[in-house]
Structure formats: C-alpha cells, structure tokens
CSV table of C-alpha atoms in Angstrom, one decimal:
chain,number,residue,atom,x,y,z
A,1,MET,CA,66.2,33.0,-7.7
A,2,ASN,CA,63.8,33.0,-10.6
A,3,SER,CA,63.0,29.9,-12.6
A,4,THR,CA,63.4,29.5,-16.3
A,5,PRO,CA,60.9,31.7,-18.1
A,6,SER,CA,57.6,30.1,-19.0
A,7,THR,CA,58.6,30.2,-22.7
A,8,ASP,CA,61.3,27.6,-23.7
A,9,GLY,CA,63.1,30.4,-25.6
A,10,LEU,CA,63.4,30.8,-29.3
A,11,PRO,CA,62.3,27.7,-31.2
A,12,SER,CA,65.3,26.2,-33.0
A,13,SER,CA,63.6,26.6,-36.3
A,14,THR,CA,63.0,30.3,-35.9
A,15,ALA,CA,66.1,31.4,-34.1
A,16,PRO,CA,67.9,34.1,-36.2
A,17,LEU,CA,70.9,31.8,-37.1
A,18,ALA,CA,69.1,28.5,-37.3
A,19,GLY,CA,70.8,26.3,-39.8
A,20,VAL,CA,74.2,28.0,-39.5
A,21,ARG,CA,77.1,25.9,-38.4
A,22,VAL,CA,80.3,27.3,-37.0
A,23,VAL,CA,83.6,25.7,-36.1
A,24,GLU,CA,85.5,27.5,-33.4
A,25,VAL,CA,89.2,26.9,-32.7
A,26,SER,CA,89.9,29.4,-29.9
A,27,SER,CA,90.7,30.2,-26.3
A,28,PHE,CA,90.3,32.9,-23.7
A,29,VAL,CA,87.6,35.6,-24.3
A,30,ALA,CA,87.1,37.2,-27.7
A,31,ALA,CA,86.7,34.2,-30.0
A,32,PRO,CA,84.8,32.1,-27.4
A,33,LEU,CA,82.4,35.0,-26.8
A,34,CYS,CA,81.8,35.3,-30.5
A,35,GLY,CA,81.0,31.6,-30.7
A,36,MET,CA,78.7,31.7,-27.7
A,37,THR,CA,76.9,34.7,-29.0
A,38,LEU,CA,76.2,32.9,-32.3
A,39,ALA,CA,75.1,29.8,-30.4
A,40,HIS,CA,72.6,31.8,-28.4
A,41,LEU,CA,71.2,33.0,-31.7
A,42,GLY,CA,70.6,29.5,-32.9
A,43,ALA,CA,73.9,28.5,-34.7
A,44,ASP,CA,75.3,25.1,-34.2
A,45,VAL,CA,78.8,26.0,-32.8
A,46,ILE,CA,81.4,23.3,-32.5
A,47,ARG,CA,84.3,24.3,-30.3
A,48,VAL,CA,87.4,22.4,-31.2
A,49,ASP,CA,90.0,22.0,-28.5
A,50,PRO,CA,93.1,20.0,-27.8
A,51,ILE,CA,92.6,16.8,-25.8
A,52,GLY,CA,92.4,17.9,-22.2
A,53,GLY,CA,91.4,21.5,-23.1
A,54,ALA,CA,93.0,24.6,-24.3
A,55,ALA,CA,94.9,27.1,-22.1
A,56,ASP,CA,91.6,28.5,-20.8
A,57,TYR,CA,90.0,25.2,-19.8
A,58,LYS,CA,91.0,25.6,-16.1
A,59,ARG,CA,91.1,29.4,-15.9
A,60,TRP,CA,90.0,31.1,-12.7
A,61,PRO,CA,87.5,31.4,-11.0
A,62,LEU,CA,87.3,27.7,-10.2
A,63,THR,CA,84.9,25.5,-8.2
A,64,GLU,CA,86.2,23.5,-5.2
A,65,ASP,CA,86.5,20.6,-7.6
A,66,ASN,CA,88.9,22.7,-9.8
A,67,GLU,CA,86.3,23.2,-12.6
A,68,SER,CA,86.5,26.5,-14.4
A,69,ILE,CA,83.4,28.7,-13.8
A,70,TYR,CA,85.0,31.1,-16.3
A,71,TRP,CA,85.2,28.5,-19.1
A,72,ALA,CA,81.6,27.3,-18.5
A,73,GLY,CA,80.4,30.9,-18.7
A,74,LEU,CA,81.9,31.6,-22.1
A,75,ASN,CA,81.0,28.3,-23.8
A,76,LYS,CA,77.3,27.8,-23.1
A,77,GLY,CA,75.3,26.2,-25.8
A,78,LYS,CA,78.3,24.9,-27.8
A,79,ARG,CA,79.4,21.3,-28.6
A,80,SER,CA,82.9,20.2,-27.8
A,81,PHE,CA,85.2,18.3,-30.2
A,82,ALA,CA,88.6,17.3,-28.7
A,83,ALA,CA,91.5,16.2,-30.9
A,84,ASP,CA,95.3,16.0,-30.8
A,85,PHE,CA,96.3,19.1,-32.8
A,86,ARG,CA,99.7,17.5,-33.6
A,87,ASN,CA,98.2,14.5,-35.2
A,88,PRO,CA,97.9,14.7,-39.0
A,89,ASP,CA,94.7,12.6,-39.0
A,90,ALA,CA,93.1,14.9,-36.4
A,91,GLN,CA,94.2,18.0,-38.3
A,92,GLN,CA,92.4,16.6,-41.4
A,93,LEU,CA,89.3,15.8,-39.4
A,94,ILE,CA,89.2,19.4,-38.2
A,95,ARG,CA,89.7,20.7,-41.7
A,96,ASP,CA,86.9,18.5,-42.9
A,97,LEU,CA,84.6,19.9,-40.2
A,98,VAL,CA,85.4,23.4,-41.2
A,99,ILE,CA,84.8,22.7,-44.9
A,100,ASP,CA,81.5,21.0,-44.1
A,101,ALA,CA,80.4,23.8,-41.8
A,102,GLY,CA,81.6,26.6,-44.1
A,103,ILE,CA,82.4,29.0,-41.2
A,104,LEU,CA,85.5,29.1,-39.0
A,105,VAL,CA,86.3,31.5,-36.2
A,106,THR,CA,89.7,31.2,-34.6
A,107,ASN,CA,92.4,33.1,-32.8
A,108,ALA,CA,94.9,30.3,-33.4
A,109,ALA,CA,97.1,32.1,-35.9
A,110,GLY,CA,100.0,30.3,-37.6
A,111,ARG,CA,98.3,26.9,-38.1
A,112,GLN,CA,98.8,26.2,-41.8
A,113,TRP,CA,96.2,23.6,-41.8
A,114,LEU,CA,93.6,26.2,-40.8
A,115,ASP,CA,94.9,28.8,-43.4
A,116,TYR,CA,92.1,30.6,-45.3
A,117,ASP,CA,93.6,30.1,-48.7
A,118,GLU,CA,94.1,26.4,-48.3
A,119,LEU,CA,90.5,25.9,-47.0
A,120,ALA,CA,88.9,28.3,-49.5
A,121,ALA,CA,90.5,26.4,-52.3
A,122,ILE,CA,88.3,23.5,-51.4
A,123,ARG,CA,85.3,25.5,-50.2
A,124,PRO,CA,85.2,28.9,-52.0
A,125,ASP,CA,82.3,30.3,-50.1
A,126,LEU,CA,84.1,29.8,-46.8
A,127,ILE,CA,83.7,32.4,-44.1
A,128,HIS,CA,86.9,32.6,-42.1
A,129,VAL,CA,87.4,34.9,-39.2
A,130,LEU,CA,91.0,35.2,-37.8
A,131,GLY,CA,91.5,37.1,-34.5
A,132,LEU,CA,95.0,38.5,-34.1
A,133,GLY,CA,96.6,40.4,-31.3
A,134,ARG,CA,98.1,43.1,-33.5
A,135,ALA,CA,97.6,43.7,-37.2
A,136,ASP,CA,101.2,42.8,-37.9
A,137,GLY,CA,100.5,39.3,-36.5
A,138,THR,CA,102.5,39.7,-33.2
A,139,GLY,CA,100.9,38.7,-30.0
A,140,ALA,CA,98.8,40.9,-27.7
A,141,VAL,CA,96.1,40.5,-25.1
A,142,ASP,CA,93.5,42.8,-23.7
A,143,TYR,CA,95.7,44.1,-20.9
A,144,THR,CA,98.7,44.9,-23.1
A,145,VAL,CA,96.4,46.4,-25.8
A,146,ASN,CA,94.8,48.6,-23.1
A,147,ALA,CA,98.3,49.9,-22.1
A,148,ALA,CA,98.8,51.1,-25.6
A,149,ALA,CA,95.3,52.6,-25.9
A,150,GLY,CA,95.9,55.4,-23.5
A,151,PHE,CA,93.1,54.8,-20.9
A,152,PRO,CA,95.3,53.7,-18.0
A,153,ARG,CA,97.0,57.1,-18.1
A,154,VAL,CA,93.7,58.9,-17.6
A,155,THR,CA,92.1,56.4,-15.2
A,156,GLY,CA,92.3,56.8,-11.4
A,157,PRO,CA,92.6,59.6,-8.8
A,158,GLU,CA,93.6,63.0,-10.0
A,159,ASN,CA,96.9,63.1,-8.1
A,160,LEU,CA,98.2,59.7,-9.2
A,161,SER,CA,101.0,59.5,-11.6
A,162,ASP,CA,101.1,55.7,-12.2
A,163,PRO,CA,98.9,54.0,-14.8
A,164,VAL,CA,95.8,52.3,-13.6
A,165,ASN,CA,94.4,49.3,-15.5
A,166,HIS,CA,90.7,48.5,-15.5
A,167,VAL,CA,89.5,45.0,-14.5
A,168,LEU,CA,87.0,44.5,-17.3
A,169,PRO,CA,88.6,43.0,-20.5
A,170,ALA,CA,86.7,45.6,-22.5
A,171,TRP,CA,88.6,45.1,-25.8
A,172,ASP,CA,88.2,41.3,-25.7
A,173,VAL,CA,84.4,41.8,-25.2
A,174,ALA,CA,84.2,44.3,-28.0
A,175,CYS,CA,86.3,42.1,-30.3
A,176,GLY,CA,84.1,39.1,-29.7
A,177,LEU,CA,81.0,41.0,-30.5
A,178,TYR,CA,82.7,42.5,-33.6
A,179,ALA,CA,83.6,39.0,-34.7
A,180,ALA,CA,80.0,37.8,-34.2
A,181,LEU,CA,78.7,40.8,-36.2
A,182,SER,CA,81.2,40.1,-39.0
A,183,ILE,CA,80.1,36.5,-39.3
A,184,ALA,CA,76.4,37.4,-39.4
A,185,SER,CA,77.2,40.0,-42.1
A,186,ALA,CA,79.2,37.6,-44.1
A,187,VAL,CA,76.5,34.9,-43.8
A,188,TYR,CA,74.0,37.5,-45.2
A,189,ARG,CA,76.3,38.4,-48.1
A,190,ARG,CA,76.9,34.7,-48.9
A,191,GLU,CA,73.1,34.1,-49.0
A,192,ILE,CA,72.8,37.0,-51.5
A,193,THR,CA,76.0,36.6,-53.6
A,194,GLY,CA,77.3,33.1,-52.8
A,195,ALA,CA,80.7,34.6,-51.9
A,196,GLY,CA,82.9,33.6,-49.0
A,197,THR,CA,84.7,36.1,-46.9
A,198,LYS,CA,88.2,36.3,-45.3
A,199,ILE,CA,87.9,38.4,-42.1
A,200,VAL,CA,91.0,39.5,-40.1
A,201,LEU,CA,90.2,41.2,-36.8
A,202,PRO,CA,93.2,42.5,-34.7
A,203,LEU,CA,92.4,43.1,-31.1
A,204,GLU,CA,94.6,46.2,-31.0
A,205,ASP,CA,92.6,47.7,-33.9
A,206,VAL,CA,89.4,47.2,-32.0
A,207,ALA,CA,90.8,49.3,-29.2
A,208,PHE,CA,92.3,51.9,-31.4
A,209,ALA,CA,89.1,52.2,-33.4
A,210,THR,CA,87.2,52.8,-30.2
A,211,VAL,CA,89.6,55.4,-29.0
A,212,GLY,CA,89.2,57.1,-32.4
A,213,ASN,CA,85.4,56.8,-32.5
A,214,LEU,CA,85.1,58.4,-29.1
A,215,GLY,CA,87.1,61.5,-30.2
A,216,TYR,CA,90.2,61.0,-28.1
A,217,LEU,CA,92.6,60.7,-31.1
A,218,ALA,CA,91.1,63.5,-33.1
A,219,GLU,CA,91.3,65.8,-30.0
A,220,ALA,CA,95.0,65.0,-29.8
A,221,GLN,CA,95.6,65.4,-33.5
A,222,LEU,CA,93.8,68.8,-33.5
A,223,GLY,CA,96.1,70.2,-30.8
A,224,GLY,CA,93.9,69.6,-27.7
A,225,SER,CA,95.5,70.0,-24.3
A,226,GLY,CA,95.2,66.3,-23.6
A,227,ARG,CA,93.1,64.3,-21.2
A,228,THR,CA,94.1,64.2,-17.5
A,229,ARG,CA,92.9,62.1,-14.7
A,230,ILE,CA,89.6,63.2,-13.2
A,231,GLY,CA,88.9,60.5,-10.7
A,232,ASN,CA,85.2,59.4,-10.8
A,233,ALA,CA,84.1,62.6,-12.5
A,234,VAL,CA,82.6,62.4,-16.0
A,235,TYR,CA,84.5,64.3,-18.7
A,236,GLY,CA,82.7,67.3,-20.1
A,237,THR,CA,79.6,67.1,-17.9
A,238,TYR,CA,78.8,66.7,-14.2
A,239,GLY,CA,79.3,63.4,-12.4
A,240,CYS,CA,80.6,62.6,-9.0
A,241,ASP,CA,80.5,59.8,-6.4
A,242,PHE,CA,79.2,60.7,-3.0
A,243,ALA,CA,79.5,58.8,0.4
A,244,THR,CA,76.4,58.4,2.6
A,245,ALA,CA,76.3,58.5,6.4
A,246,ASP,CA,76.4,54.7,6.6
A,247,GLY,CA,79.3,54.2,4.2
A,248,ALA,CA,77.6,53.5,0.9
A,249,ARG,CA,78.6,55.3,-2.2
A,250,PHE,CA,76.5,56.6,-5.1
A,251,MET,CA,77.4,57.6,-8.6
A,252,ILE,CA,75.5,60.7,-9.6
A,253,VAL,CA,75.4,62.0,-13.2
A,254,ALA,CA,73.6,65.3,-14.3
A,255,LEU,CA,73.8,65.3,-18.1
A,256,THR,CA,71.0,67.8,-18.7
A,257,PRO,CA,69.9,71.1,-17.2
A,258,ARG,CA,66.9,69.3,-15.7
A,259,HIS,CA,69.1,66.7,-14.1
A,260,PHE,CA,71.2,69.4,-12.6
A,261,ARG,CA,68.2,71.5,-11.4
A,262,ASP,CA,66.7,68.4,-9.7
A,263,LEU,CA,70.1,67.8,-8.0
A,264,THR,CA,70.3,71.4,-6.6
A,265,GLU,CA,66.7,71.2,-5.4
A,266,LEU,CA,67.1,67.8,-3.8
A,267,THR,CA,70.2,68.9,-1.9
A,268,GLY,CA,68.8,72.2,-0.9
A,269,THR,CA,71.6,74.1,-2.7
A,270,ALA,CA,69.7,75.9,-5.4
A,271,ALA,CA,70.3,79.4,-3.9
A,272,ALA,CA,73.9,78.6,-3.3
A,273,VAL,CA,74.4,77.4,-6.8
A,274,THR,CA,72.7,80.5,-8.2
A,275,ALA,CA,75.0,82.7,-6.2
A,276,LEU,CA,78.0,80.6,-7.4
A,277,GLU,CA,76.9,81.2,-11.0
A,278,ALA,CA,76.9,84.9,-10.4
A,279,ALA,CA,80.2,84.9,-8.7
A,280,LEU,CA,81.9,82.9,-11.4
A,281,ASP,CA,80.0,84.5,-14.2
A,282,VAL,CA,78.9,81.1,-15.6
A,283,ASP,CA,75.7,79.4,-16.5
A,284,PHE,CA,75.4,75.8,-15.1
A,285,ARG,CA,72.9,75.0,-17.7
A,286,ASP,CA,76.0,74.5,-19.8
A,287,GLU,CA,77.4,71.0,-19.0
A,288,GLY,CA,80.9,72.2,-19.8
A,289,ALA,CA,80.6,74.8,-17.0
A,290,ARG,CA,79.4,72.2,-14.6
A,291,PHE,CA,82.5,70.1,-15.5
A,292,GLU,CA,85.0,72.9,-15.1
A,293,HIS,CA,83.7,73.9,-11.7
A,294,ARG,CA,82.9,70.4,-10.5
A,295,HIS,CA,85.1,70.5,-7.4
A,296,VAL,CA,83.2,73.4,-5.8
A,297,LEU,CA,79.9,71.8,-6.8
A,298,ASP,CA,81.0,68.5,-5.3
A,299,SER,CA,81.6,70.2,-1.9
A,300,LEU,CA,78.1,71.8,-2.0
A,301,PHE,CA,76.3,68.5,-2.8
A,302,GLY,CA,78.4,66.2,-0.7
A,303,ALA,CA,77.1,67.5,2.6
A,304,TRP,CA,73.6,66.4,1.8
A,305,PHE,CA,74.7,62.9,1.0
A,306,GLY,CA,76.9,62.7,4.0
A,307,LYS,CA,74.0,63.3,6.4
A,308,ARG,CA,71.7,60.6,5.1
A,309,THR,CA,71.7,56.8,5.0
A,310,ALA,CA,71.9,54.8,1.7
A,311,ALA,CA,68.2,53.9,2.0
A,312,GLU,CA,67.2,57.6,2.5
A,313,VAL,CA,69.4,58.7,-0.5
A,314,GLU,CA,68.1,55.9,-2.7
A,315,ALA,CA,64.5,56.8,-2.0
A,316,ALA,CA,65.1,60.5,-2.5
A,317,LEU,CA,66.9,60.1,-5.8
A,318,GLY,CA,64.3,57.7,-7.0
A,319,ALA,CA,61.7,60.5,-7.0
A,320,THR,CA,63.9,62.7,-9.3
A,321,SER,CA,65.2,62.6,-12.8
A,322,ILE,CA,68.8,62.4,-11.5
A,323,LEU,CA,70.8,59.6,-13.0
A,324,HIS,CA,72.2,57.6,-10.2
A,325,GLU,CA,73.3,54.2,-8.9
A,326,ARG,CA,74.7,52.8,-5.7
A,327,TYR,CA,78.1,51.1,-6.0
A,328,ARG,CA,77.6,47.3,-5.6
A,329,THR,CA,79.7,44.2,-5.3
A,330,PHE,CA,79.3,41.2,-7.6
A,331,ALA,CA,77.7,39.4,-4.6
A,332,GLU,CA,75.2,42.2,-4.1
A,333,LEU,CA,74.4,42.3,-7.8
A,334,ALA,CA,73.8,38.5,-7.8
A,335,ARG,CA,71.0,39.0,-5.3
A,336,ASP,CA,69.6,42.1,-7.0
A,337,PRO,CA,66.0,41.7,-8.5
A,338,ARG,CA,67.4,43.2,-11.7
A,339,VAL,CA,69.2,39.9,-12.0
A,340,THR,CA,67.0,37.4,-10.1
A,341,ASP,CA,63.8,38.7,-11.8
A,342,ASN,CA,65.3,39.4,-15.2
A,343,PRO,CA,64.1,37.0,-18.0
A,344,MET,CA,67.5,37.3,-19.6
A,345,PHE,CA,68.8,35.2,-16.7
A,346,GLN,CA,67.7,31.6,-16.7
A,347,LYS,CA,68.2,28.8,-14.2
A,348,LEU,CA,70.9,26.6,-15.6
A,349,ASP,CA,72.0,23.3,-14.2
A,350,GLN,CA,75.6,23.3,-15.4
A,351,PRO,CA,77.3,19.9,-15.2
A,352,ARG,CA,80.5,20.1,-13.0
A,353,ILE,CA,79.6,23.6,-11.8
A,354,GLY,CA,76.1,23.5,-10.3
A,355,GLU,CA,72.8,25.3,-10.6
A,356,HIS,CA,72.9,29.1,-11.0
A,357,LEU,CA,71.3,31.9,-13.0
A,358,ALA,CA,73.1,32.3,-16.3
A,359,PRO,CA,72.6,35.1,-18.9
A,360,SER,CA,71.3,34.6,-22.4
A,361,THR,CA,71.7,37.5,-24.8
A,362,PRO,CA,70.8,41.1,-23.7
A,363,MET,CA,68.5,41.4,-26.7
A,364,SER,CA,65.2,39.7,-26.9
A,365,PHE,CA,63.5,38.6,-30.2
A,366,ASP,CA,59.7,39.3,-30.3
A,367,GLY,CA,59.8,39.5,-26.5
A,368,VAL,CA,61.7,36.2,-26.0
A,369,HIS,CA,65.3,35.7,-24.9
A,370,PRO,CA,67.2,32.8,-26.4
A,371,THR,CA,67.3,29.7,-24.3
A,372,VAL,CA,70.5,29.2,-22.2
A,373,ARG,CA,72.1,25.8,-22.7
A,374,PRO,CA,75.0,24.3,-20.6
A,375,ALA,CA,78.6,24.3,-21.7
A,376,PRO,CA,80.1,20.9,-22.6
A,377,ALA,CA,83.1,19.2,-21.1
A,378,ASN,CA,86.2,18.6,-23.3
A,379,GLY,CA,85.3,16.0,-25.9
A,380,ASP,CA,81.7,15.6,-24.9
A,381,ASP,CA,80.5,15.7,-28.5
A,382,THR,CA,83.4,14.4,-30.5
A,383,ALA,CA,81.7,11.2,-31.5
A,384,ALA,CA,78.4,12.8,-32.4
A,385,VAL,CA,80.0,15.4,-34.5
A,386,LEU,CA,82.1,12.9,-36.4
A,387,SER,CA,79.0,10.8,-37.0
A,388,GLU,CA,76.6,13.5,-37.9
A,389,HIS,CA,78.8,15.7,-40.0
A,390,LEU,CA,81.5,13.5,-41.4
A,391,GLY,CA,79.6,10.2,-41.6
A,392,LEU,CA,82.0,8.1,-39.6
A,393,THR,CA,80.9,4.9,-38.1
A,394,ASP,CA,81.2,3.9,-34.5
A,395,ASP,CA,84.1,1.5,-35.4
A,396,GLU,CA,86.0,4.3,-37.2
A,397,ILE,CA,85.4,6.7,-34.3
A,398,ASP,CA,86.6,4.1,-31.8
A,399,ALA,CA,89.8,3.5,-33.9
A,400,LEU,CA,90.5,7.3,-34.0
A,401,ALA,CA,90.1,7.5,-30.2
A,402,ALA,CA,92.3,4.4,-29.7
A,403,ALA,CA,95.0,6.0,-31.8
A,404,GLY,CA,94.8,9.1,-29.7
A,405,ALA,CA,93.7,11.4,-32.6
A,406,VAL,CA,90.5,12.4,-30.8
A,407,ARG,CA,88.9,12.1,-27.4
A,408,THR,CA,85.3,10.9,-27.1
A,409,GLN,CA,82.9,10.5,-24.2
A,410,GLN,CA,81.3,7.1,-24.0
A,411,LYS,CA,77.8,8.6,-23.8
A,412,ASP,CA,78.3,10.0,-27.4
A,413,HIS,CA,78.3,6.6,-29.1
A,414,ALA,CA,77.4,4.1,-26.5
C-alpha cells in the first residue's frame, strides 16, 4: 500500500470551495455523495443526523464491530451534528445553522421546518437543493428507478427473458454529482448576482435524462426496432468477453478500424476475416457491420484466447492498440497498482474502521488531489458547530444535551 502523497493536498485557503459552508440533512447515497464531493473540494460540510444516526448509519458492509464501512466511505471530510429531529428546539437550531451557512442539501422531503420558502424568507440568498425520488414527490430509490428506465430489460444474456438489475447504484451516483454541480453553479451565480436558488432534483429524472441523452428514447420515438439483450457485446460496435486457457476472462473492444485490424492480426485471423467479408459482402471497417456479424467473429477470435493463459493474453494485448481489460474482483482491484500506486488514493486511519486506502476526487487541481479526511461519528462535532457558528456557550450546549435536543461528544467542549 502506498503512503499519503508527499503533498498535504490542496491548502485549505486555495481549495476551490474554500469558505463555502453547507448543511446536509440526508441519508443513503446521492445527497451524502454530493456533500462529500463538496467537502473534498474545500467546503465545510456539516452533516445533520438524528441522534444515533440516520437509516444509513449501520448500512452494510460492516466491520466485525458493527461499524458501517459504507457510511464512513460516503461521509469523509464532513462534520457531524446530531439532534432530535422531533424536538422543536433542535429543529430551530438546524434552521439557524442552515440560515447561517446559506446552503442546504437534503433528501428529507416533507419537513416543513426545512422548507425553502420559510428559510428563504429569512435568508433570501439561500441555496436549497432538495433531492426527490420522483418529480411528483412520491418515493423512489435507485433500484426502483432503474426498473422504470429500461436497462434491466436489455441487460444480461441474449436468451434470458427476465429483467436483470445492475449492482452499481448508477442513478444515485449521477444524482449526487448533479447535486454537487448544481450547488457549485448556484454559488457562482450568487457571487455574481447575490441571488439564491431553489433546486429540485428528482432521482427519476436523472435516470430518464440519461436514457434520453444516450439516444435510447429518441430511437424508440422515431420508430426504431427496440433494443434487445446482447450479453456482453457492445451495441453498435465490436466488443466481446473471451475466456483464457486458465479460466480468466477479458473484455475486448474494437471501436476503430485500427483496433479491429490489430485484433485480426493478433489472433491470426486476418485471412479468414477477409474471406468472411467477401462471403457476406460487408466491410468490417464499418463498426455496424462488426456488430451485426459479431457472433461469427466471436467464434474466430475465441479460439486464440482459449489456447493461452491470462498472462500470455495480457502481454500480447498490451503490445497492440486493442482496448482490453481482464475481469477482476474487488479484492483483486484493491491490490492492483492502479489503486495502490495511485495518488488519488491516500492512506486514511479511519476511526472505528481502521487504516486503508481511501479515494479523494478523481480530478486533480494543478497536479494535486484534495486531501482525504476521516468521516466523523454521530455527533462528533455538535458542540463545536454550535459554538463556532451559533455562538452558544458551553453551559448552553450542555443544557441542550441534557434536555436531549442534541448529542455531543465530550471531546468537543471538554
């Protein structure tokens, strides 16, 4: 494992969002990812949770001590404020924090005390991002949105009739990054005009916009024949997964004529492919032709892969232009130099979880990735936040804690 890069990351004073403060009232993936992205970029992000944690505080995977690796992964670099959401005094404290910060990101719809109009009446330049399941306000999560988006009906083996879900919560991830982009854009507009912004971001619309942007909806609206399952092939071009003699599998993609030519030369099938072109009266320089006749091409190329080990295949492919990758497990990827030697990953000693390599942002700024900071525990920063941003004294904080309105950690105001 590599150590933290020699640089300490972006200095706090020059981080892109230095000086920006965000209050996050959220759970699960999209909104926490938004907040963490902003925190990596220098914003002071205060995650506000119920005392004991929100519904995602103990979400799998867990350590042997029942600590959520998942939660720690999506809340790096934030501060934690814990309060009783049913307590009127706690609700007012949270409202005060939002008004002081000027930015709220939340997926907690239906809480009147976090309503944009009420908060903006006090702070007109408020930036308020509300994540919804559907645009009509009804509930949805990534996996139900995905069912409506059409992809499970075109995912999986060609001869399968049942829908196949993907494991990656892609719409949550996209939604979280859209939310972060919307906040950065609104901050810029506020700097220029002084105006606040009410932003509503339905998860379902994130998925539907993506389906539209990729051409799937227009294809259907214009009378296309409709997508069908194609296994691990790549629609409209040539791609296939091949097994090696020792049981590994490689994904191969030939997007360009050069890629395809290198693939025929590598596998010793150039003459056979030329003869096939003549027999079928096609030109395989056209990626559409490669897609249409993919099955016969798969058979030609597959023999070469099946006679060689993964190491031999990897070495041979590395000397060509062919786009390729061996299928790996998460455990294999964790040991891969592309992770262990990657400056995006930094050694993090995460309290309650342990030391591991944790990612910063994929983008670097002037050659430097932002510093990765640990995720807090529930209520770690309650007292500090109340003191720093609302000006409460230790006695006032202790009284709120004693009344059960907030949860504090002794270290915050010892």
